[in-house]
Coordinates of C-alpha atoms and ligand atoms in Angstrom, one line a residue:
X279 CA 100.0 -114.0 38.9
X280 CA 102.1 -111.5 40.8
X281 CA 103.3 -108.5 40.1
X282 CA 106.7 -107.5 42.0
X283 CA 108.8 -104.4 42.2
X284 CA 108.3 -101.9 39.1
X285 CA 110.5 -100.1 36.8
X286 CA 110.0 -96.7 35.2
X287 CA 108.0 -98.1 32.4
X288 CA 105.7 -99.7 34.7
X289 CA 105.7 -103.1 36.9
X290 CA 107.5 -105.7 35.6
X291 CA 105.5 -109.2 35.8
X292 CA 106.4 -112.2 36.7
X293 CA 104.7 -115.2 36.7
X294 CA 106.7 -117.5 39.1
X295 CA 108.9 -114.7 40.6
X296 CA 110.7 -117.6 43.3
X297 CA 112.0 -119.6 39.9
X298 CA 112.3 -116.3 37.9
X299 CA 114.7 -114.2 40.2
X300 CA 116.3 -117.1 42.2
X301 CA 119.9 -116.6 43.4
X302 CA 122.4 -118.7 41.0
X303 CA 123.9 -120.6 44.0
X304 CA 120.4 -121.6 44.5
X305 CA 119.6 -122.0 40.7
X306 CA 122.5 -124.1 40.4
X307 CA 121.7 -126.6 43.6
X308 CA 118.6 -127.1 41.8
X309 CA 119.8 -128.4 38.8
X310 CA 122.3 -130.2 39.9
X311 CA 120.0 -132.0 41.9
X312 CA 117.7 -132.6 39.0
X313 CA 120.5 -133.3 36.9
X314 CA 121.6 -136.1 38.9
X315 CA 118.2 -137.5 39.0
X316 CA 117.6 -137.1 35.1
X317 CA 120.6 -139.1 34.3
X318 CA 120.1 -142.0 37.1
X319 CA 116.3 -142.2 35.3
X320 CA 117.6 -142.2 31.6
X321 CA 120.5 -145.1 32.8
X322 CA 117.9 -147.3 34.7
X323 CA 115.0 -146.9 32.1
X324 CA 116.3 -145.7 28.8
X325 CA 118.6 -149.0 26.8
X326 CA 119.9 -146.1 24.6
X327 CA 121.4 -144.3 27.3
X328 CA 122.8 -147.2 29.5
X329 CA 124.6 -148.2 26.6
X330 CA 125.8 -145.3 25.6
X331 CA 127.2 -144.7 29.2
X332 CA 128.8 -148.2 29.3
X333 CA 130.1 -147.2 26.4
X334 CA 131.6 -144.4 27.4
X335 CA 133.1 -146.1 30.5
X336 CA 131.1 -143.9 33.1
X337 CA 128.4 -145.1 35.6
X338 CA 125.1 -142.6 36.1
X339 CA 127.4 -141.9 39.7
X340 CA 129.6 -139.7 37.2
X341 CA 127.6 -136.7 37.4
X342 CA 128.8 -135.3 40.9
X343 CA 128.7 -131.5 40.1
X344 CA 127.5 -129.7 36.8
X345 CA 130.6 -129.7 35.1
X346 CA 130.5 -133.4 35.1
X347 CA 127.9 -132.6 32.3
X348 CA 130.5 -132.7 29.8
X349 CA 131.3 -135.8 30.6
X350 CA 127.9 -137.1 29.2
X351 CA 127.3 -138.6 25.7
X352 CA 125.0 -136.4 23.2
X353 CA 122.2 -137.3 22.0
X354 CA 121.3 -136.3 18.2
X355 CA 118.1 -135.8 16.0
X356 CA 119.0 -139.1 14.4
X357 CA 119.4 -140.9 17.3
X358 CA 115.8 -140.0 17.8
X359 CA 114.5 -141.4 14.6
X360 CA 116.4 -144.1 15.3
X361 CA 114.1 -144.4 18.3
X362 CA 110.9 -144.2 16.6
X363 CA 108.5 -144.3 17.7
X364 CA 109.2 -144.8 21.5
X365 CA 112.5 -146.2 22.5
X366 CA 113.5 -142.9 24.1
X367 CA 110.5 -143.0 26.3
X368 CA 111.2 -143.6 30.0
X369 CA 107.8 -144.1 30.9
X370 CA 106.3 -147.1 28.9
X371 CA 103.6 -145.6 26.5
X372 CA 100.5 -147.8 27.6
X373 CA 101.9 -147.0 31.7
X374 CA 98.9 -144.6 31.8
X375 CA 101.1 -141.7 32.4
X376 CA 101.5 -140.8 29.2
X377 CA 99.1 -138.1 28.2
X378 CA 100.2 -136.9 25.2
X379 CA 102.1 -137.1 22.0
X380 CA 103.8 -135.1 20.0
X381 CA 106.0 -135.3 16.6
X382 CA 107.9 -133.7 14.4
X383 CA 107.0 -133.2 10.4
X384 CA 110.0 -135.4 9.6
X385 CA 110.1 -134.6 6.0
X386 CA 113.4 -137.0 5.8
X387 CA 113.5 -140.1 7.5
X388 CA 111.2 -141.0 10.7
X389 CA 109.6 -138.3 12.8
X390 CA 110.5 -137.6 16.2
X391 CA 108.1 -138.6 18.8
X392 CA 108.0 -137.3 22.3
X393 CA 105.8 -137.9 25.0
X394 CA 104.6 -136.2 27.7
X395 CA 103.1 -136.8 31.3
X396 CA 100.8 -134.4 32.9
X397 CA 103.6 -133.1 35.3
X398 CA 106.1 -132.4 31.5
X399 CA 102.8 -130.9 30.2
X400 CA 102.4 -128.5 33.5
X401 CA 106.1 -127.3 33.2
X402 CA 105.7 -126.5 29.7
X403 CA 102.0 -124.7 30.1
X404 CA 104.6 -122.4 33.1
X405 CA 107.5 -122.0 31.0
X406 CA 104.4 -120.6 28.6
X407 CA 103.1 -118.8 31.1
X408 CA 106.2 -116.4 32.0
X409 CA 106.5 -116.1 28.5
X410 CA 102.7 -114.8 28.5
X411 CA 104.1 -112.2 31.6
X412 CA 107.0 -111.7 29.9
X413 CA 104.7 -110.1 27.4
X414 CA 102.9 -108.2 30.1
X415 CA 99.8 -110.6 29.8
X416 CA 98.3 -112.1 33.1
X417 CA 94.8 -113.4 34.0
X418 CA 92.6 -110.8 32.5
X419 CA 94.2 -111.2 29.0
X420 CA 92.5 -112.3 26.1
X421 CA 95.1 -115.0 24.2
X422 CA 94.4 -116.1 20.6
X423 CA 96.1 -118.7 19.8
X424 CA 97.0 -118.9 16.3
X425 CA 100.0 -121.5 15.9
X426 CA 98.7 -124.5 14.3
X427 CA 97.1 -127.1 16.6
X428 CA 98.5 -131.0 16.4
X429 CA 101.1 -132.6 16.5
X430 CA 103.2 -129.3 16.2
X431 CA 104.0 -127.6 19.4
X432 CA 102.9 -124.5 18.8
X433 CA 99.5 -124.3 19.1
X434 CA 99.3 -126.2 22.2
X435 CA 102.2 -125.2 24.1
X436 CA 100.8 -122.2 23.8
X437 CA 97.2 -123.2 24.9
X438 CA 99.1 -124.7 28.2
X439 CA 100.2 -121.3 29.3
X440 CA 96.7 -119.6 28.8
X441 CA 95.8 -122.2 31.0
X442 CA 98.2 -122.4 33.8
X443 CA 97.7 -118.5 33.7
X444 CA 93.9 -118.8 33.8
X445 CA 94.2 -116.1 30.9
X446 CA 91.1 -116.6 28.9
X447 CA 91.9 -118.4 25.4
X448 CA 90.9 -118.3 21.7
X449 CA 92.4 -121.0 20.6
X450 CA 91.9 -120.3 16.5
X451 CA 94.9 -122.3 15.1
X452 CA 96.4 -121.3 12.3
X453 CA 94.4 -120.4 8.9
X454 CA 91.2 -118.4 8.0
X455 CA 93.2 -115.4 8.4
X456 CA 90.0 -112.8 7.6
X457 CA 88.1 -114.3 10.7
X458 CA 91.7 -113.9 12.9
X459 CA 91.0 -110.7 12.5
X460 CA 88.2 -109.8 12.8
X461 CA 87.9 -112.2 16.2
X462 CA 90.7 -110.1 17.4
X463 CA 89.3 -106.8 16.8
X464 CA 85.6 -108.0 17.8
X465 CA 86.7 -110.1 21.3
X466 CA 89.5 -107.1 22.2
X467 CA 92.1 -109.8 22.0
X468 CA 95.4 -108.4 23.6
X469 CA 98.0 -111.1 23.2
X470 CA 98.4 -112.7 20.1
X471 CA 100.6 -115.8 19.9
X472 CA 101.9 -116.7 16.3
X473 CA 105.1 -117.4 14.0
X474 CA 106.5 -114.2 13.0
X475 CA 105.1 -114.7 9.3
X476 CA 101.6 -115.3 10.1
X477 CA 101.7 -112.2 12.5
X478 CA 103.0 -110.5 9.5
X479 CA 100.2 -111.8 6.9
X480 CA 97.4 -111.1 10.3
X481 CA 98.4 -107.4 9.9
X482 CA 98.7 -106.9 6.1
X483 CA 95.3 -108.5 6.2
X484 CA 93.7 -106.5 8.8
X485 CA 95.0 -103.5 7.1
X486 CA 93.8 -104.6 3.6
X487 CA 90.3 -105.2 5.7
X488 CA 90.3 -101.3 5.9
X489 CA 90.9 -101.3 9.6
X490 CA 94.2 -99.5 11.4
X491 CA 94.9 -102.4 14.0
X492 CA 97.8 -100.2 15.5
X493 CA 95.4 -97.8 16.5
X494 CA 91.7 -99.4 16.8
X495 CA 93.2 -102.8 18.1
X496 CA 93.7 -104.1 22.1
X497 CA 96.3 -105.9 21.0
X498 CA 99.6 -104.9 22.4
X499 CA 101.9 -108.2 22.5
X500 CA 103.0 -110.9 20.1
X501 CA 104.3 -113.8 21.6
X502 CA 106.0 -114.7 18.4
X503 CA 109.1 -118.1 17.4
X504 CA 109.3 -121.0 15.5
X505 CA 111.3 -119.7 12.9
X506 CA 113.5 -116.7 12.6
X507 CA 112.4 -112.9 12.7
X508 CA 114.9 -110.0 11.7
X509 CA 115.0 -107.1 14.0
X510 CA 113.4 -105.3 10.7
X511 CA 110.6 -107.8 10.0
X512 CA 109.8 -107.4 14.3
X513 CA 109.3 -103.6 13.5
X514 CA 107.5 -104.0 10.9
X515 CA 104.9 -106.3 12.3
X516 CA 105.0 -104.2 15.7
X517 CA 104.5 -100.9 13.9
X518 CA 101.3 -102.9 11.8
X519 CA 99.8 -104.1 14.8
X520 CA 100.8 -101.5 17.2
X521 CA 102.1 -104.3 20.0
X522 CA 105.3 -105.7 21.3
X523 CA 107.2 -108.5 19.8
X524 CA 108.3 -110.9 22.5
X525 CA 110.7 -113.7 20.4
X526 CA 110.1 -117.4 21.9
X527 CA 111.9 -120.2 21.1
X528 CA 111.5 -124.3 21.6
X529 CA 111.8 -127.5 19.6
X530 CA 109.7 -130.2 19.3
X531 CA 112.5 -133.0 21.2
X532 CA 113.3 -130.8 23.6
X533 CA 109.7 -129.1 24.8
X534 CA 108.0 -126.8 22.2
X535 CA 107.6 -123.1 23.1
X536 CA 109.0 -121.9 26.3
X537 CA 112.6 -123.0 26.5
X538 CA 113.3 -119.8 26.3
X539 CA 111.7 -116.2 25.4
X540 CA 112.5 -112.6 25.6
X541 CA 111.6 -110.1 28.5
X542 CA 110.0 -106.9 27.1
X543 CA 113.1 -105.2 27.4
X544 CA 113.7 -107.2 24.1
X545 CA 117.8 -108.2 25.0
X546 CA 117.7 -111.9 24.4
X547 CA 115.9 -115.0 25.6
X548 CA 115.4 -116.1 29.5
X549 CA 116.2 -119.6 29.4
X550 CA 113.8 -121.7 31.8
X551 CA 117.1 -122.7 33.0
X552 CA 115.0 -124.5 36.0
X553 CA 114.3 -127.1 33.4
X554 CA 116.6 -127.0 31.0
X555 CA 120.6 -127.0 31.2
X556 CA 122.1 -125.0 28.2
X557 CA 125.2 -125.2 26.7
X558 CA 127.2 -123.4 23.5
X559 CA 129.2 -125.6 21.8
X560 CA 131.7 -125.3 19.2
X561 CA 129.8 -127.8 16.4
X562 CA 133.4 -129.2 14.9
X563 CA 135.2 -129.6 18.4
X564 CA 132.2 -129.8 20.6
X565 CA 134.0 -127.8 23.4
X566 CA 132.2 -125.1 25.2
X567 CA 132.9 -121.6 23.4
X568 CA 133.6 -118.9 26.4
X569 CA 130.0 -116.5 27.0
X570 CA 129.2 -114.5 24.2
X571 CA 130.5 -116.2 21.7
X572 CA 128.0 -118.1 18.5
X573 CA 128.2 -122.0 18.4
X574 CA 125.7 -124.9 18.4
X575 CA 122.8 -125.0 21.5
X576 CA 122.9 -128.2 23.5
X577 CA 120.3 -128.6 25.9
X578 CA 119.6 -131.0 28.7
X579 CA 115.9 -131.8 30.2
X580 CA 115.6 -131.7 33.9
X581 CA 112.5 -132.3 34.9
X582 CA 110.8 -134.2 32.0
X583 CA 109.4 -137.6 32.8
X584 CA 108.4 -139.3 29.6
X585 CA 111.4 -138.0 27.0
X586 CA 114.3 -136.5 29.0
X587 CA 117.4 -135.8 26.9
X588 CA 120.7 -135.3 27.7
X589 CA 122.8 -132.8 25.3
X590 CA 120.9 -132.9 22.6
X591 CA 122.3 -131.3 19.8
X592 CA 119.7 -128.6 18.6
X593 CA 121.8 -127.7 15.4
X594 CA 121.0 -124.0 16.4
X595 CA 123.4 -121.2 16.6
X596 CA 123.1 -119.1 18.9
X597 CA 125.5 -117.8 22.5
X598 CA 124.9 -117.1 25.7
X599 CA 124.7 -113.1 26.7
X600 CA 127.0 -112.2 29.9
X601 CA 125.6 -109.8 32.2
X602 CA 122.3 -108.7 33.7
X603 CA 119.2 -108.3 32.5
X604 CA 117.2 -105.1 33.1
X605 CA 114.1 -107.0 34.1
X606 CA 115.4 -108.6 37.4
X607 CA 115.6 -112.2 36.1
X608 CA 118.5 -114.1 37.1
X609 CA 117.7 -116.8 34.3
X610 CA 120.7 -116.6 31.8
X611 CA 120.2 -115.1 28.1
X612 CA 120.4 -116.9 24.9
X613 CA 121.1 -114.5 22.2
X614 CA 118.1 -114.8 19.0
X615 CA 119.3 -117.8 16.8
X616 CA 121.3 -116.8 14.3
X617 CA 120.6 -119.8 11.9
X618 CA 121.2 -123.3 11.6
X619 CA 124.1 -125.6 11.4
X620 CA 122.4 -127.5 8.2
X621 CA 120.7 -124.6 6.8
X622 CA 124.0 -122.7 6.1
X623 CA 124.3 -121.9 2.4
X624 CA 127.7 -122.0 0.8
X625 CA 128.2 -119.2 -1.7
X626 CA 131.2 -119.2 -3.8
X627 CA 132.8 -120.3 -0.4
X628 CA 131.3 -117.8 2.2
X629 CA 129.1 -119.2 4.5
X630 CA 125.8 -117.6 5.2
X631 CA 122.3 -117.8 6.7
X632 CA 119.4 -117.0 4.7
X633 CA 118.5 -114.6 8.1
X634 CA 121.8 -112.9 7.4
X635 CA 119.6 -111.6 4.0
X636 CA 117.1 -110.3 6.2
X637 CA 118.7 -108.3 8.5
X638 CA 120.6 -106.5 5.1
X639 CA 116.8 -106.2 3.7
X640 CA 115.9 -104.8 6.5
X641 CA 117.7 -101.0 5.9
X642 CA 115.8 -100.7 3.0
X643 CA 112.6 -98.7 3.4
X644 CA 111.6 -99.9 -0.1
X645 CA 111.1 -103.6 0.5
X646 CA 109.3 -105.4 2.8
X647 CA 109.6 -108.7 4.8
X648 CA 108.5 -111.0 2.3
X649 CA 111.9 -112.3 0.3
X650 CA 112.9 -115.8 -0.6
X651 CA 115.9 -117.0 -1.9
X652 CA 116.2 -119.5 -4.9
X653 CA 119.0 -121.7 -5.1
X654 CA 119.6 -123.3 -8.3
X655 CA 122.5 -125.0 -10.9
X656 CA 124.7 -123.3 -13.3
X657 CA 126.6 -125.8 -14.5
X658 CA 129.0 -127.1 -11.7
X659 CA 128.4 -123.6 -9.9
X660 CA 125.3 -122.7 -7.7
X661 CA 123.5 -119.3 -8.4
X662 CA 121.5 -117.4 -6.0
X663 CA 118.8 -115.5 -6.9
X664 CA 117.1 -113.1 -3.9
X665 CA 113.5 -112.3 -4.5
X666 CA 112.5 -109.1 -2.4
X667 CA 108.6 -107.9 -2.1
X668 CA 108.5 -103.9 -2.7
X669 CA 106.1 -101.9 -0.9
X670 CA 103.1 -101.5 -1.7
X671 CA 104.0 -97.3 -2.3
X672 CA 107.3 -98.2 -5.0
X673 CA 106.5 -97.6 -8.4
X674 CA 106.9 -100.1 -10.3
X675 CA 106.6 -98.8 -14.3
X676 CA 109.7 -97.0 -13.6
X677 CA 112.6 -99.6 -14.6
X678 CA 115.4 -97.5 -13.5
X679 CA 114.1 -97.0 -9.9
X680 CA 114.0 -100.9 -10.2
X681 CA 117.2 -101.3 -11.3
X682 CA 118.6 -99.3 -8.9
X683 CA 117.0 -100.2 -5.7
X684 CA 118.5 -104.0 -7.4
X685 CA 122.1 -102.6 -7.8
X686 CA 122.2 -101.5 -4.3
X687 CA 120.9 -104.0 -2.6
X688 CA 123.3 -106.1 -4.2
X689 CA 125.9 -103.7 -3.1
X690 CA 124.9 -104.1 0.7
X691 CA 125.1 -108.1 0.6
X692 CA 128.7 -107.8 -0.7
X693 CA 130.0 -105.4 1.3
X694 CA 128.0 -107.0 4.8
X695 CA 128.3 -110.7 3.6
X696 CA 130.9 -110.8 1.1
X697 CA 128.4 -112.7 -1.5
X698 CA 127.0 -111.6 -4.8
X699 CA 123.9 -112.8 -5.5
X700 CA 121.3 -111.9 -8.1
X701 CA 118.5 -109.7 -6.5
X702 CA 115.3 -109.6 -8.4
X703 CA 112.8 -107.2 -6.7
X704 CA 109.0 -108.3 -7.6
X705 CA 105.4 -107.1 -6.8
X706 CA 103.6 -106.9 -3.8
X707 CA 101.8 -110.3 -3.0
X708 CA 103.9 -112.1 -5.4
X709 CA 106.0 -114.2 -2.7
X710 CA 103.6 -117.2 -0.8
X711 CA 102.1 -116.0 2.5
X712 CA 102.2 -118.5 5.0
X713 CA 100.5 -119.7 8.2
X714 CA 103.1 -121.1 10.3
X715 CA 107.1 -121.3 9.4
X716 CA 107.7 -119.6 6.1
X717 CA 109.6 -121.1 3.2
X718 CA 112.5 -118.7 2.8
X719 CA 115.2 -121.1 0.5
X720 CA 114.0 -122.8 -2.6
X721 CA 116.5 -124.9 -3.5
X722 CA 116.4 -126.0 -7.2
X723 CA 119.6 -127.3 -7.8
X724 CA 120.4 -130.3 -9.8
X725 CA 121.2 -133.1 -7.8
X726 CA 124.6 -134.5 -8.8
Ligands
DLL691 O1 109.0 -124.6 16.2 C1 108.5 -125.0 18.5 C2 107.9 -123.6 18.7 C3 106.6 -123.4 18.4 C4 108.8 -122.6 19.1 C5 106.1 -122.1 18.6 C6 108.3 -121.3 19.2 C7 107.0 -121.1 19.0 P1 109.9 -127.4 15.8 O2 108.9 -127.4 14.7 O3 110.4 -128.7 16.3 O4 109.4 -126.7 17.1 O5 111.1 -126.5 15.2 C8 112.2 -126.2 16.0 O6 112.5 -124.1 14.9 O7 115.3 -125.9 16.2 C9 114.8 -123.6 15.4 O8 115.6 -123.9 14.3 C10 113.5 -123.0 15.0 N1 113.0 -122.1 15.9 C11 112.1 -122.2 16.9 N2 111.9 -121.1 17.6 C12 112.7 -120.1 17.0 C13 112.9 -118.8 17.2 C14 109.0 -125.4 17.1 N3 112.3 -118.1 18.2 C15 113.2 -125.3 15.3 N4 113.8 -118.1 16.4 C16 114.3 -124.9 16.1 C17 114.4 -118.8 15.4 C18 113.4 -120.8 15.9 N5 114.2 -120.1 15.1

């Protein structure tokens, strides 16, 4: 753990300054050299990938500088299930190098399977680590841990990083929310690490404990991803708990949590761009989009030895952020995802993402974070119904406040979005709490 330099608000920490701040020429050496090495690995040990390089007429000499990238085939979440469980391993699974596995839920079709050896499960437990300086955490913390454990990144991804920076960890997993509590108030925990919802449902249930975890609580950062957080749900869990919200973000075929994470200055995500090549891609054309401009996040492993990838296609939106960050990084910004490429709902035509709903709730002080939208059939058309959670203060026996906190909700998703949907405020508690990635879209409609 060192701490370098210092800014007004304090030093900032680092937690492998020689990676963090490198020089780009010598960011870029790196990962060319890594690159190269990835690809020659996938072509001699991978059948998917030779084949798909002979197929694309190019040899694994190709890659001679890191715009020969885009030369490279994609890989896709399909081609993975297609895989299952192990044909994208590079490292045979009984080798005895392979210490770990990991899948994804795969609700439809075959789950993703990754594996990891100890050196992939090191560079995750340090991309975890700057993420826990990031947050201003170092050895003395106290990190609870409270992403599920298993076959789900979160909870040990997370788990990695307390160890690599000898932190001291509480590793709860998700659930039995009363004891999360009160083990953070009783052991002085100061970095919680959680999905934005269950760092939501942690506070509410603190405060409905009778305690004032903003004030009594050592908490002071939340190392929060896996699903999407508007800027007003971040306030709201930062003003509950009294810490600061540090956004991480990861997938399950590419790493888990540390591919890349916000600085406290809160301006978009370091990527660990030491391990990982990112690119924005336009998701019909599959071109580059110039810097600071939305399309789909392709990323390609560099230094994984079981499962390395090249461009695989996240489904992601998000876009790089030009310029400099305040914190003295020199690892390029991914701006927060916006949505994803299949959970884009088509509204009479307009294309949105249900976190496009969130960030409109979020100017109203009489709703909270808790919403859900419900998709179902009227005849050939779809209807969308927005259920929004009032706070707990809203009066609810007087129907015309109701109505009208309904009509101009409605009135800010046309004019921002350009939809019309039906917005049904409800009760507080009325919308499922959840552990780990909320369900925001309940889709009802009638499958043709
Ligand atoms: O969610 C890994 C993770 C665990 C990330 C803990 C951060 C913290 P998967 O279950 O495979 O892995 O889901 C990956 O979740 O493609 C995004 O769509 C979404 N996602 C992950 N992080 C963020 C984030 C983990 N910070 C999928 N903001 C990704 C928005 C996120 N969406």
């Amino acid at each position: 753990m060192v701490d370098t330099g210092g800014t007004a608000r304090g030093p900032e920490r680092y937690f492998q300054p020689e990676i963090e701040k490198m020089g780009r020429a010598e960011l870029e050496a790196l990962q060319l050299k890594r690159l190269k090495a990835t690809v020659a690995r996938c072509y001699e040990d991978i059948p998917f990938y030779r084949n798909a390089f002979d197929e694309a007429g190019i040899g694994p000499s190709a890659v001679q500088g890191l715009d020969d990238l885009r030369r490279l085939p994609f890989t896709t979440k399909q081609d993975m299930r297609d895989a299952y469980p192990f044909d994208l391993f590079a490292i045979p699974v009984d080798d005895g190098r392979v210490q770990r596995l990991h899948a994804s839920s795969g609700t439809t079709g075959n789950a993703t399977v990754v594996g990891y050896t100890q050196n992939d499960i090191d560079a995750w437990g340090d991309t975890f680590a700057r993420a826990i300086a990031q947050a201003g955490g170092d050895e003395r913390s106290i990190l609870q841990v409270a992403y599920g454990y298993g076959l789900f990144t979160g909870g040990l991804g997370a788990h990695e990083g307390g160890i690599r920076m000898h932190s001291t960890i509480l590793p709860m997993s998700s659930g039995n929310t009363k004891r999360q509590v009160q083990m953070m108030h009783d052991f002085g925990v100061d970095i919680l690490a959680c999905t934005p919802s269950y760092a939501l449902l942690i506070a509410d249930t603190a405060i409905e404990m009778g305690h004032r975890p903003a004030e009594e609580f050592k908490v002071s950062a939340a190392i929060c991803g896996a699903e999407p957080c508007s800027e007003g749900m971040r306030r709201e869990i930062e003003e509950k708990l009294g810490v600061k919200l540090i956004d991480i973000y990861g997938l399950s075929e590419v790493m888990g949590p540390g591919v890349s994470c916000e600085c406290r200055h809160q301006t978009g995500l370091h990527v660990a761009e030491d391990h990982f090549i990112i690119e924005v891609l336009d998701p019909e054309t599959l071109e580059p989009v110039p810097d600071g401009e939305y399309g789909e996040v392709v990323f390609t492993t560099l230094s994984k030895e079981c499962s390395p990838l090249i461009r695989y296609r996240t489904r992601d939106i998000s876009r790089i952020l030009p310029g400099e960050c305040a914190c003295g990084r020199t690892l390029r910004r991914m701006d927060r995802i916006q949505g994803r490429t299949d959970d884009m709902l088509i509204i009479r035509g307009v294309n949105v993402f249900p976190s496009q709903f969130q960030e409109v709730l979020a100017g109203f002080s009489e709703v909270t974070s808790y919403y859900q939208i419900v998709l179902t059939s009227r005849g050939p058309l779809d209807h969308v119904t927005l259920k929004v959670e009032t706070v707990p203060e809203f009066d609810f026996d007087e129907i015309r406040r109701i109505e009208d906190l309904q009509r101009r909700i409605n009135a800010e998703l046309k004019s921002n979005l350009q939809v019309s949907v039906e917005v049904t405020v409800v009760e507080p508690k009325s919308i499922e709490r959840s552990e780990g990635k909320a369900r925001r879209v309940i889709d009802e409609r009638e499958k043709a």
